[in-house]
CSV table of C-alpha atoms in Angstrom, one decimal:
chain,number,residue,atom,x,y,z
A,1,MET,CA,-65.6,134.1,79.8
A,2,THR,CA,-65.7,137.5,81.4
A,3,ILE,CA,-68.7,138.1,83.7
A,4,THR,CA,-69.6,141.8,83.6
A,5,ARG,CA,-70.6,143.2,87.0
A,6,ARG,CA,-70.6,147.0,86.5
A,7,ARG,CA,-74.2,147.3,85.6
A,8,PHE,CA,-75.1,145.3,88.7
A,9,ILE,CA,-73.1,147.6,90.9
A,10,ALA,CA,-75.1,150.5,89.4
A,11,VAL,CA,-78.3,148.8,90.2
A,12,SER,CA,-77.2,148.0,93.8
A,13,GLY,CA,-76.3,151.6,94.3
A,14,ALA,CA,-79.8,152.6,93.2
A,15,VAL,CA,-81.3,150.1,95.7
A,16,ALA,CA,-79.2,151.6,98.5
A,17,THR,CA,-80.2,155.1,97.6
A,18,THR,CA,-83.9,154.7,97.0
A,19,ALA,CA,-84.6,152.0,99.5
A,20,GLY,CA,-82.3,152.8,102.3
A,21,ALA,CA,-84.8,155.0,104.1
A,22,SER,CA,-87.6,152.4,104.1
A,23,LEU,CA,-85.7,149.1,104.3
A,24,SER,CA,-83.9,147.7,107.4
A,25,ALA,CA,-80.2,146.9,107.0
A,26,ASP,CA,-81.0,143.2,106.5
A,27,GLU,CA,-83.8,143.8,104.0
A,28,ARG,CA,-81.5,146.0,102.1
A,29,ILE,CA,-78.9,143.3,101.8
A,30,VAL,CA,-81.5,140.8,100.6
A,31,SER,CA,-82.5,143.4,98.0
A,32,LEU,CA,-78.9,143.9,97.0
A,33,ALA,CA,-78.5,140.1,96.6
A,34,ASN,CA,-81.7,139.9,94.5
A,35,SER,CA,-80.4,142.7,92.2
A,36,ARG,CA,-77.4,140.4,91.5
A,37,ARG,CA,-79.5,137.4,90.6
A,38,ASP,CA,-78.7,137.5,86.8
A,39,GLU,CA,-75.0,138.1,87.5
A,40,LEU,CA,-75.0,135.1,89.9
A,41,THR,CA,-76.6,132.7,87.5
A,42,ASP,CA,-74.4,134.0,84.6
A,43,LEU,CA,-71.3,133.4,86.7
A,44,LEU,CA,-72.4,129.9,87.8
A,45,SER,CA,-73.3,129.0,84.2
A,46,ALA,CA,-69.9,130.1,83.1
A,47,LEU,CA,-68.3,127.9,85.7
A,48,VAL,CA,-70.4,124.9,84.9
A,49,ARG,CA,-69.5,125.1,81.2
A,50,VAL,CA,-65.8,124.7,82.0
A,51,GLN,CA,-65.0,121.1,83.0
A,52,SER,CA,-63.1,120.7,86.2
A,53,LEU,CA,-63.6,117.1,87.4
A,54,SER,CA,-62.1,115.8,90.6
A,55,GLY,CA,-58.6,114.7,89.7
A,56,GLU,CA,-58.1,117.4,87.0
A,57,SER,CA,-56.1,120.6,87.4
A,58,ALA,CA,-59.1,122.9,87.1
A,59,GLU,CA,-56.9,125.5,85.5
A,60,ASP,CA,-59.5,126.7,83.0
A,61,ALA,CA,-62.3,127.0,85.6
A,62,GLN,CA,-60.0,128.9,87.9
A,63,GLN,CA,-59.4,131.3,85.1
A,64,VAL,CA,-63.1,132.3,85.4
A,65,VAL,CA,-62.6,132.9,89.1
A,66,LYS,CA,-59.5,135.1,88.5
A,67,GLU,CA,-61.3,137.1,85.8
A,68,TYR,CA,-64.0,138.0,88.3
A,69,LEU,CA,-61.6,138.8,91.1
A,70,ARG,CA,-59.5,141.1,88.9
A,71,ASP,CA,-62.3,143.8,88.9
A,72,LEU,CA,-62.3,143.7,92.7
A,73,PRO,CA,-59.8,145.1,95.2
A,74,TYR,CA,-58.0,141.8,95.6
A,75,ARG,CA,-54.5,140.6,95.1
A,76,ILE,CA,-54.6,137.2,93.4
A,77,GLU,CA,-52.4,134.4,94.5
A,78,GLU,CA,-52.2,131.2,92.5
A,79,SER,CA,-50.5,127.9,93.4
A,80,ALA,CA,-49.9,124.5,91.7
A,81,ASP,CA,-50.2,121.9,94.4
A,82,ARG,CA,-49.3,118.2,94.5
A,83,PRO,CA,-50.8,115.9,97.1
A,84,SER,CA,-47.6,113.7,97.2
A,85,ARG,CA,-45.8,116.6,99.0
A,86,TYR,CA,-48.1,116.1,102.0
A,87,GLU,CA,-48.1,112.3,102.4
A,88,ASP,CA,-46.4,112.6,105.8
A,89,HIS,CA,-48.7,115.3,107.0
A,90,ALA,CA,-50.9,114.5,110.0
A,91,GLU,CA,-54.0,115.7,108.1
A,92,TYR,CA,-53.2,113.9,104.8
A,93,MET,CA,-55.7,111.6,103.1
A,94,PRO,CA,-54.9,110.0,99.8
A,95,PRO,CA,-56.9,111.7,97.0
A,96,ASN,CA,-59.6,109.8,95.3
A,97,PRO,CA,-59.3,109.3,92.4
A,98,PRO,CA,-55.5,108.9,92.7
A,99,SER,CA,-53.6,111.7,90.9
A,100,ASP,CA,-50.8,114.0,91.7
A,101,GLY,CA,-51.6,117.1,89.6
A,102,PRO,CA,-50.5,119.7,89.8
A,103,PHE,CA,-53.8,121.2,90.9
A,104,ILE,CA,-54.5,124.9,90.6
A,105,ASN,CA,-55.7,126.8,93.7
A,106,VAL,CA,-56.6,130.5,93.8
A,107,ILE,CA,-56.6,132.9,96.8
A,108,GLY,CA,-57.9,136.4,96.7
A,109,TRP,CA,-56.2,138.6,99.3
A,110,PRO,CA,-57.8,142.0,100.1
A,111,LYS,CA,-55.6,144.8,99.0
A,112,ASN,CA,-56.6,146.7,102.1
A,113,PRO,CA,-57.0,144.1,104.8
A,114,SER,CA,-58.9,145.0,108.1
A,115,GLY,CA,-57.8,144.2,111.6
A,116,ARG,CA,-60.6,141.6,112.0
A,117,GLN,CA,-59.9,139.3,109.0
A,118,SER,CA,-62.3,136.6,107.9
A,119,ALA,CA,-62.2,134.1,105.1
A,120,MET,CA,-64.5,132.2,102.7
A,121,PHE,CA,-63.6,129.2,100.6
A,122,SER,CA,-65.4,126.8,98.2
A,123,HIS,CA,-64.2,124.0,96.0
A,124,ILE,CA,-63.9,124.2,92.2
A,125,ASP,CA,-63.6,120.5,91.4
A,126,THR,CA,-66.8,118.5,90.7
A,127,HIS,CA,-68.0,114.9,90.6
A,128,SER,CA,-67.3,112.7,87.6
A,129,LEU,CA,-69.2,112.7,84.3
A,130,ASP,CA,-71.5,109.8,85.0
A,131,ALA,CA,-74.0,108.2,82.7
A,132,ASP,CA,-77.7,108.7,82.9
A,133,TRP,CA,-77.7,112.5,82.8
A,134,GLU,CA,-80.9,113.7,81.1
A,135,THR,CA,-79.2,116.9,79.9
A,136,ASP,CA,-75.6,117.7,78.9
A,137,PRO,CA,-73.9,118.0,82.4
A,138,LEU,CA,-71.7,120.8,81.1
A,139,THR,CA,-74.6,122.8,79.7
A,140,PRO,CA,-76.5,124.6,82.5
A,141,VAL,CA,-80.3,124.3,82.2
A,142,ILE,CA,-82.6,126.7,84.1
A,143,GLY,CA,-86.2,125.8,84.8
A,144,SER,CA,-88.7,125.9,87.7
A,145,ASN,CA,-86.2,127.9,89.8
A,146,ARG,CA,-83.5,125.3,89.4
A,147,MET,CA,-80.2,125.2,87.6
A,148,ILE,CA,-79.2,121.7,86.5
A,149,GLY,CA,-75.6,121.0,85.7
A,150,LEU,CA,-72.5,119.4,87.0
A,151,GLY,CA,-71.2,121.2,90.1
A,152,THR,CA,-74.2,123.4,90.5
A,153,SER,CA,-74.7,122.4,94.1
A,154,ASP,CA,-71.3,120.7,94.8
A,155,ASP,CA,-69.7,123.2,94.8
A,156,LYS,CA,-69.6,125.7,91.9
A,157,GLY,CA,-72.7,127.3,93.3
A,158,GLY,CA,-70.7,128.0,96.4
A,159,VAL,CA,-67.9,129.5,94.3
A,160,ALA,CA,-70.3,131.8,92.5
A,161,ALA,CA,-72.1,132.9,95.7
A,162,MET,CA,-68.8,133.6,97.4
A,163,LEU,CA,-67.5,135.8,94.6
A,164,VAL,CA,-70.8,137.8,94.1
A,165,ALA,CA,-71.0,138.3,97.9
A,166,SER,CA,-67.4,139.7,97.8
A,167,SER,CA,-68.4,142.1,95.0
A,168,ILE,CA,-71.4,143.3,97.1
A,169,LEU,CA,-69.1,143.8,100.2
A,170,ALA,CA,-66.7,145.8,98.0
A,171,SER,CA,-69.5,148.0,96.7
A,172,GLU,CA,-70.7,148.5,100.3
A,173,ARG,CA,-67.1,149.4,101.4
A,174,VAL,CA,-67.3,146.7,104.0
A,175,PRO,CA,-63.9,145.1,104.9
A,176,LEU,CA,-63.3,142.2,102.4
A,177,PRO,CA,-62.7,138.6,103.4
A,178,VAL,CA,-60.0,136.4,102.0
A,179,VAL,CA,-61.6,134.3,99.3
A,180,MET,CA,-60.3,130.9,98.2
A,181,SER,CA,-61.3,128.7,95.3
A,182,LEU,CA,-59.7,125.3,96.0
A,183,HIS,CA,-59.8,121.6,95.3
A,184,GLY,CA,-61.9,120.0,97.9
A,185,LYS,CA,-63.3,116.7,96.7
A,186,GLY,CA,-61.6,113.3,97.4
A,187,GLY,CA,-60.3,114.2,100.8
A,188,GLY,CA,-59.0,117.8,100.3
A,189,SER,CA,-55.4,116.8,99.7
A,190,ARG,CA,-55.3,118.6,96.3
A,191,GLY,CA,-56.3,122.0,97.6
A,192,SER,CA,-57.6,122.5,101.1
A,193,LEU,CA,-54.7,120.8,102.9
A,194,PRO,CA,-51.8,122.5,101.0
A,195,VAL,CA,-53.4,125.9,101.1
A,196,PHE,CA,-54.4,125.9,104.8
A,197,ASP,CA,-51.1,124.2,105.7
A,198,ARG,CA,-49.2,127.1,104.1
A,199,LEU,CA,-51.5,129.7,105.8
A,200,SER,CA,-50.8,128.1,109.2
A,201,LYS,CA,-47.1,129.1,108.8
A,202,THR,CA,-47.9,132.7,108.0
A,203,ASP,CA,-49.2,135.8,109.9
A,204,HIS,CA,-52.6,135.3,108.1
A,205,GLY,CA,-54.7,137.3,110.6
A,206,ILE,CA,-57.8,135.1,109.9
A,207,ASN,CA,-60.1,134.7,112.9
A,208,ALA,CA,-63.1,132.9,111.4
A,209,VAL,CA,-63.9,131.0,108.2
A,210,LEU,CA,-67.0,130.2,106.1
A,211,TYR,CA,-66.9,127.1,103.9
A,212,VAL,CA,-69.4,127.9,101.2
A,213,HIS,CA,-70.6,124.4,100.7
A,214,PRO,CA,-74.0,122.9,101.7
A,215,ALA,CA,-74.4,120.3,104.3
A,216,GLU,CA,-75.0,117.0,102.4
A,217,THR,CA,-78.5,116.7,103.8
A,218,GLY,CA,-79.8,118.7,100.8
A,219,ARG,CA,-81.7,121.1,103.1
A,220,GLY,CA,-79.5,124.1,102.2
A,221,LEU,CA,-79.5,126.9,104.7
A,222,ASP,CA,-81.6,124.9,107.2
A,223,ASP,CA,-78.3,123.2,108.3
A,224,ILE,CA,-74.9,124.5,109.3
A,225,LYS,CA,-71.9,122.2,109.4
A,226,ASN,CA,-70.1,123.1,112.6
A,227,ALA,CA,-68.4,119.8,113.2
A,228,VAL,CA,-67.0,116.8,111.3
A,229,GLN,CA,-66.3,113.4,112.6
A,230,GLY,CA,-63.0,111.6,112.3
A,231,VAL,CA,-63.0,108.4,110.3
A,232,VAL,CA,-60.4,105.7,109.5
A,233,ASP,CA,-60.8,102.5,107.4
A,234,LEU,CA,-58.6,99.6,108.6
A,235,GLU,CA,-58.0,96.0,107.5
A,236,LEU,CA,-57.0,93.3,110.0
A,237,THR,CA,-55.3,90.2,108.5
A,238,VAL,CA,-54.8,87.1,110.6
A,239,SER,CA,-52.8,83.9,109.6
A,240,GLY,CA,-53.4,80.6,111.3
A,241,TRP,CA,-52.7,77.0,110.4
A,242,ARG,CA,-54.4,73.7,109.5
A,243,SER,CA,-53.5,70.3,110.9
A,244,PRO,CA,-52.2,67.8,108.3
A,245,PRO,CA,-55.0,66.4,106.0
A,246,MET,CA,-56.0,62.8,106.8
A,247,GLU,CA,-56.9,62.2,103.2
A,248,ILE,CA,-54.7,62.7,100.2
A,249,GLY,CA,-55.3,66.1,98.5
A,250,SER,CA,-58.2,67.1,100.7
A,251,VAL,CA,-57.6,70.1,103.1
A,252,ASP,CA,-61.2,69.6,104.3
A,253,SER,CA,-60.1,66.3,105.9
A,254,SER,CA,-57.8,68.2,108.4
A,255,ASP,CA,-58.9,67.8,112.0
A,256,TRP,CA,-60.7,70.9,112.9
A,257,ALA,CA,-60.0,70.6,116.6
A,258,THR,CA,-56.2,70.7,116.1
A,259,GLY,CA,-56.1,73.5,113.5
A,260,GLY,CA,-55.7,77.2,114.2
A,261,ASN,CA,-58.9,78.7,112.7
A,262,ALA,CA,-57.8,82.2,111.5
A,263,LEU,CA,-61.5,83.3,111.2
A,264,ASP,CA,-62.2,82.6,114.8
A,265,LYS,CA,-58.9,84.3,115.8
A,266,CYS,CA,-59.7,87.3,113.7
A,267,TRP,CA,-63.1,87.7,115.3
A,268,ALA,CA,-61.5,87.4,118.8
A,269,LEU,CA,-58.9,90.1,118.0
A,270,ILE,CA,-61.6,92.4,116.7
A,271,GLU,CA,-63.4,92.1,120.0
A,272,HIS,CA,-60.2,92.6,121.8
A,273,LEU,CA,-59.5,95.9,119.9
A,274,ARG,CA,-63.0,97.1,120.4
A,275,ASN,CA,-62.6,96.7,124.2
A,276,ASN,CA,-59.2,98.4,124.3
A,277,ALA,CA,-57.7,100.6,121.5
A,278,PHE,CA,-61.1,101.3,119.9
A,279,ARG,CA,-63.2,101.7,123.1
A,280,ASP,CA,-63.9,105.4,122.5
A,281,THR,CA,-65.0,105.0,118.8
A,282,GLU,CA,-68.0,103.9,116.8
A,283,PHE,CA,-67.1,100.6,115.1
A,284,ASN,CA,-68.6,99.2,111.9
A,285,LEU,CA,-67.5,95.9,110.5
A,286,GLY,CA,-67.9,96.1,106.7
A,287,ILE,CA,-66.3,92.9,105.2
A,288,MET,CA,-65.0,89.7,106.8
A,289,ASP,CA,-63.3,87.1,104.6
A,290,GLY,CA,-62.3,83.6,105.7
A,291,GLY,CA,-61.9,82.1,102.3
A,292,ASN,CA,-64.4,80.2,100.2
A,293,ARG,CA,-64.1,76.7,101.7
A,294,VAL,CA,-66.8,76.1,104.2
A,295,GLY,CA,-65.5,72.6,105.1
A,296,SER,CA,-62.0,73.5,106.1
A,297,VAL,CA,-60.2,75.4,108.8
A,298,ALA,CA,-59.4,78.9,107.5
A,299,ASP,CA,-55.7,79.4,107.7
A,300,GLU,CA,-56.1,83.1,106.7
A,301,ALA,CA,-58.8,85.6,107.4
A,302,SER,CA,-59.3,89.4,107.1
A,303,ALA,CA,-61.7,92.0,108.3
A,304,ARG,CA,-62.3,95.5,106.9
A,305,PHE,CA,-63.9,98.0,109.2
A,306,ARG,CA,-64.5,101.7,109.8
A,307,LEU,CA,-64.1,103.7,112.9
A,308,LYS,CA,-65.8,107.1,113.6
A,309,PHE,CA,-64.6,109.3,116.4
A,310,ILE,CA,-64.8,112.8,117.8
A,311,GLY,CA,-62.9,114.8,120.4
A,312,ASP,CA,-59.1,114.8,120.6
A,313,LEU,CA,-58.6,111.4,119.0
A,314,THR,CA,-56.7,111.2,115.7
A,315,TRP,CA,-56.6,108.4,113.1
A,316,ARG,CA,-52.9,108.0,113.5
A,317,GLU,CA,-53.2,107.6,117.3
A,318,LEU,CA,-55.9,105.0,116.9
A,319,PHE,CA,-53.8,103.1,114.2
A,320,GLU,CA,-50.6,103.2,116.2
A,321,THR,CA,-52.3,102.2,119.5
A,322,ALA,CA,-54.1,99.3,117.9
A,323,SER,CA,-51.0,98.1,116.1
A,324,ALA,CA,-49.1,98.1,119.4
A,325,ASP,CA,-52.0,96.3,121.1
A,326,LEU,CA,-51.9,93.6,118.5
A,327,ARG,CA,-48.2,93.0,118.9
A,328,GLU,CA,-48.8,92.2,122.5
A,329,ALA,CA,-51.9,90.2,122.0
A,330,VAL,CA,-50.6,87.9,119.2
A,331,SER,CA,-47.9,85.3,119.6
A,332,ASP,CA,-46.6,82.4,117.5
A,333,PRO,CA,-47.8,80.5,115.6
A,334,TRP,CA,-50.3,83.3,115.0
A,335,GLN,CA,-49.6,86.3,112.8
A,336,ALA,CA,-51.7,89.5,112.6
A,337,SER,CA,-51.2,92.8,110.9
A,338,LEU,CA,-53.3,96.0,110.7
A,339,ASN,CA,-53.2,98.3,107.6
A,340,LEU,CA,-54.8,101.5,106.5
A,341,ALA,CA,-57.5,100.7,103.9
A,342,GLY,CA,-59.2,103.9,102.7
A,343,TYR,CA,-60.5,106.9,104.5
A,344,ARG,CA,-58.3,108.6,107.2
A,345,THR,CA,-59.4,111.9,108.5
A,346,ASN,CA,-59.4,113.7,111.9
A,347,PRO,CA,-62.4,115.4,113.6
A,348,GLY,CA,-62.9,119.1,114.0
A,349,GLU,CA,-65.5,121.2,115.8
A,350,ALA,CA,-66.4,124.9,116.0
A,351,GLU,CA,-68.4,125.7,119.0
A,352,TRP,CA,-72.1,126.4,118.4
A,353,SER,CA,-72.3,129.1,121.0
A,354,LEU,CA,-69.4,131.3,119.8
A,355,PRO,CA,-70.2,134.9,118.9
A,356,VAL,CA,-69.2,134.3,115.2
A,357,SER,CA,-71.6,131.3,115.2
A,358,ARG,CA,-74.4,133.4,116.7
A,359,THR,CA,-73.8,136.1,114.0
A,360,LEU,CA,-74.0,133.5,111.3
A,361,ARG,CA,-77.2,131.8,112.7
A,362,SER,CA,-78.8,135.2,113.1
A,363,ALA,CA,-78.0,136.1,109.5
A,364,ILE,CA,-79.6,132.9,108.2
A,365,GLU,CA,-82.7,133.4,110.3
A,366,GLU,CA,-83.0,137.1,109.2
A,367,VAL,CA,-82.8,136.1,105.5
A,368,THR,CA,-84.8,132.9,105.5
A,369,GLY,CA,-87.1,133.3,108.4
A,370,ARG,CA,-85.9,130.0,110.0
A,371,ALA,CA,-83.2,129.4,112.6
A,372,PRO,CA,-80.7,126.8,111.3
A,373,ASP,CA,-79.8,123.5,112.9
A,374,ALA,CA,-76.4,122.1,113.6
A,375,TYR,CA,-75.3,119.2,111.4
A,376,PRO,CA,-72.3,117.4,113.0
A,377,ASN,CA,-72.6,114.1,111.4
A,378,HIS,CA,-70.5,114.6,108.2
A,379,TYR,CA,-66.9,113.2,108.0
A,380,ALA,CA,-63.9,114.1,105.9
A,381,GLY,CA,-65.4,117.7,105.7
A,382,ASP,CA,-63.0,120.5,104.7
A,383,ILE,CA,-64.0,122.7,107.7
A,384,ARG,CA,-61.5,120.5,109.6
A,385,TYR,CA,-58.5,122.2,107.9
A,386,PRO,CA,-59.1,125.8,109.2
A,387,ILE,CA,-60.2,124.4,112.6
A,388,ARG,CA,-57.2,122.1,113.0
A,389,LEU,CA,-54.5,124.0,111.1
A,390,LEU,CA,-55.4,127.6,111.8
A,391,GLY,CA,-57.0,127.0,115.2
A,392,VAL,CA,-60.1,129.2,114.2
A,393,PRO,CA,-63.8,128.4,114.0
A,394,ALA,CA,-65.1,127.3,110.6
A,395,TYR,CA,-68.7,126.7,109.5
A,396,GLY,CA,-70.1,125.2,106.3
A,397,ILE,CA,-73.3,126.6,104.7
A,398,GLY,CA,-74.8,126.4,101.3
A,399,SER,CA,-77.9,126.3,99.1
A,400,THR,CA,-80.7,123.7,98.7
A,401,GLY,CA,-79.7,121.2,96.0
A,402,GLY,CA,-79.8,117.6,95.0
A,403,ASN,CA,-78.1,114.7,93.3
A,404,PHE,CA,-74.7,115.7,94.7
A,405,TYR,CA,-72.9,112.5,93.6
A,406,GLY,CA,-74.8,111.5,90.5
A,407,PRO,CA,-76.5,112.6,87.4
A,408,ASN,CA,-78.9,115.6,87.1
A,409,GLU,CA,-77.3,117.6,89.9
A,410,TRP,CA,-79.2,120.8,90.6
A,411,VAL,CA,-79.3,123.9,92.8
A,412,ASP,CA,-82.2,126.1,93.9
A,413,ILE,CA,-81.6,129.5,92.5
A,414,ASP,CA,-83.7,131.4,95.1
A,415,ASP,CA,-81.8,129.7,97.9
A,416,LEU,CA,-78.5,130.6,96.1
A,417,VAL,CA,-79.5,134.3,96.1
A,418,ASN,CA,-80.4,133.9,99.8
A,419,LEU,CA,-76.9,132.4,100.4
A,420,VAL,CA,-75.3,135.5,98.9
A,421,ALA,CA,-77.4,137.7,101.3
A,422,VAL,CA,-76.4,135.4,104.3
A,423,LEU,CA,-72.7,135.7,103.3
A,424,VAL,CA,-72.8,139.4,103.1
A,425,THR,CA,-74.8,139.8,106.3
A,426,THR,CA,-72.5,137.4,108.2
A,427,LEU,CA,-69.2,138.9,107.0
A,428,ARG,CA,-70.4,142.4,107.7
A,429,GLY,CA,-71.2,141.3,111.2
A,430,TRP,CA,-67.9,139.6,111.6
A,431,SER,CA,-66.0,142.7,110.6
A,432,ALA,CA,-67.9,145.0,112.9
């Protein structure tokens, strides 16, 4: 489906001509964004109608993105990426749901790049088609200033805002950013990891990045993601032994005092790791299993737990240090092993006080009238890829929305228009 923008460019030109003398620069950008409101909702509607679930290629949805970019001064680069090629990468996390694609990712490179290059990216894949939707999830419904539909807030609204903002920047003859429509759900290994890994090996010239995706708080532009926590899920398994049963066929008759209770040992090893390898992390014990026999000595036990961490720690470092610690702490007849059990992602942080951050925060306050807050509590967030792989600051912003991971997902249309204005204002400031 082709989204026509020419009539909107004509309108924006009229706004610039007639209102330029009476409006401040920031008010004029807001007016320009408002003049593209119908274009924005049409584009988002077109994206919602094309299914691109997490784990699917998204080829058809990316076609909508490419059609829009073709009318702008961009060179389009398309890739078909497979997560399995990155299994040994330090930033790899197994995709959820498991699948190996290929997955289609699209980059728009400015045909006339500037010396101060910036970038925006959003993710094209959506949550699954769950039950209990009150409307058809692939048919956008607009009412009470909301658009309801799968991906409206997470994150096709971000894709649409990013594209329309790029169109306004082109019409204003402001240096264009690199724009990327990627796969980002389920850990980012389908899109964000392969794309930013390739960029890291080139002379990309990018010095700051916007991830056009709202903080998961649902508060829209009130929050900026400037940091993400590292997280790793681990499982500790311990094997012990029972003394011989004193009664035929009854393991419960074994002498408790002379058995090696694996549950007790598992608990002791957890405390040992928390005081040593995990001392600089947050620790949460999720599941502990010592079997289903309350009257016997457990000869095997396991514990699943999650670590959260910040700073220079990595999940691989924590895993390898803890594994080595266990080898020293456990001796015959005990056996213990540590295995990866789910999430594995490293932390990343962009400084709140950097000039690019101040420009972004100022743009949000100018458009919305409220200074934004930092939101550093998310984990597995895709801002970590430009931060860790490109070594540049990255910030996540988006629109007010709701029901990110369930039925009846929605986005606030007024806030989506404000997002376009913030993107234009920020990127104009970054290129100055």
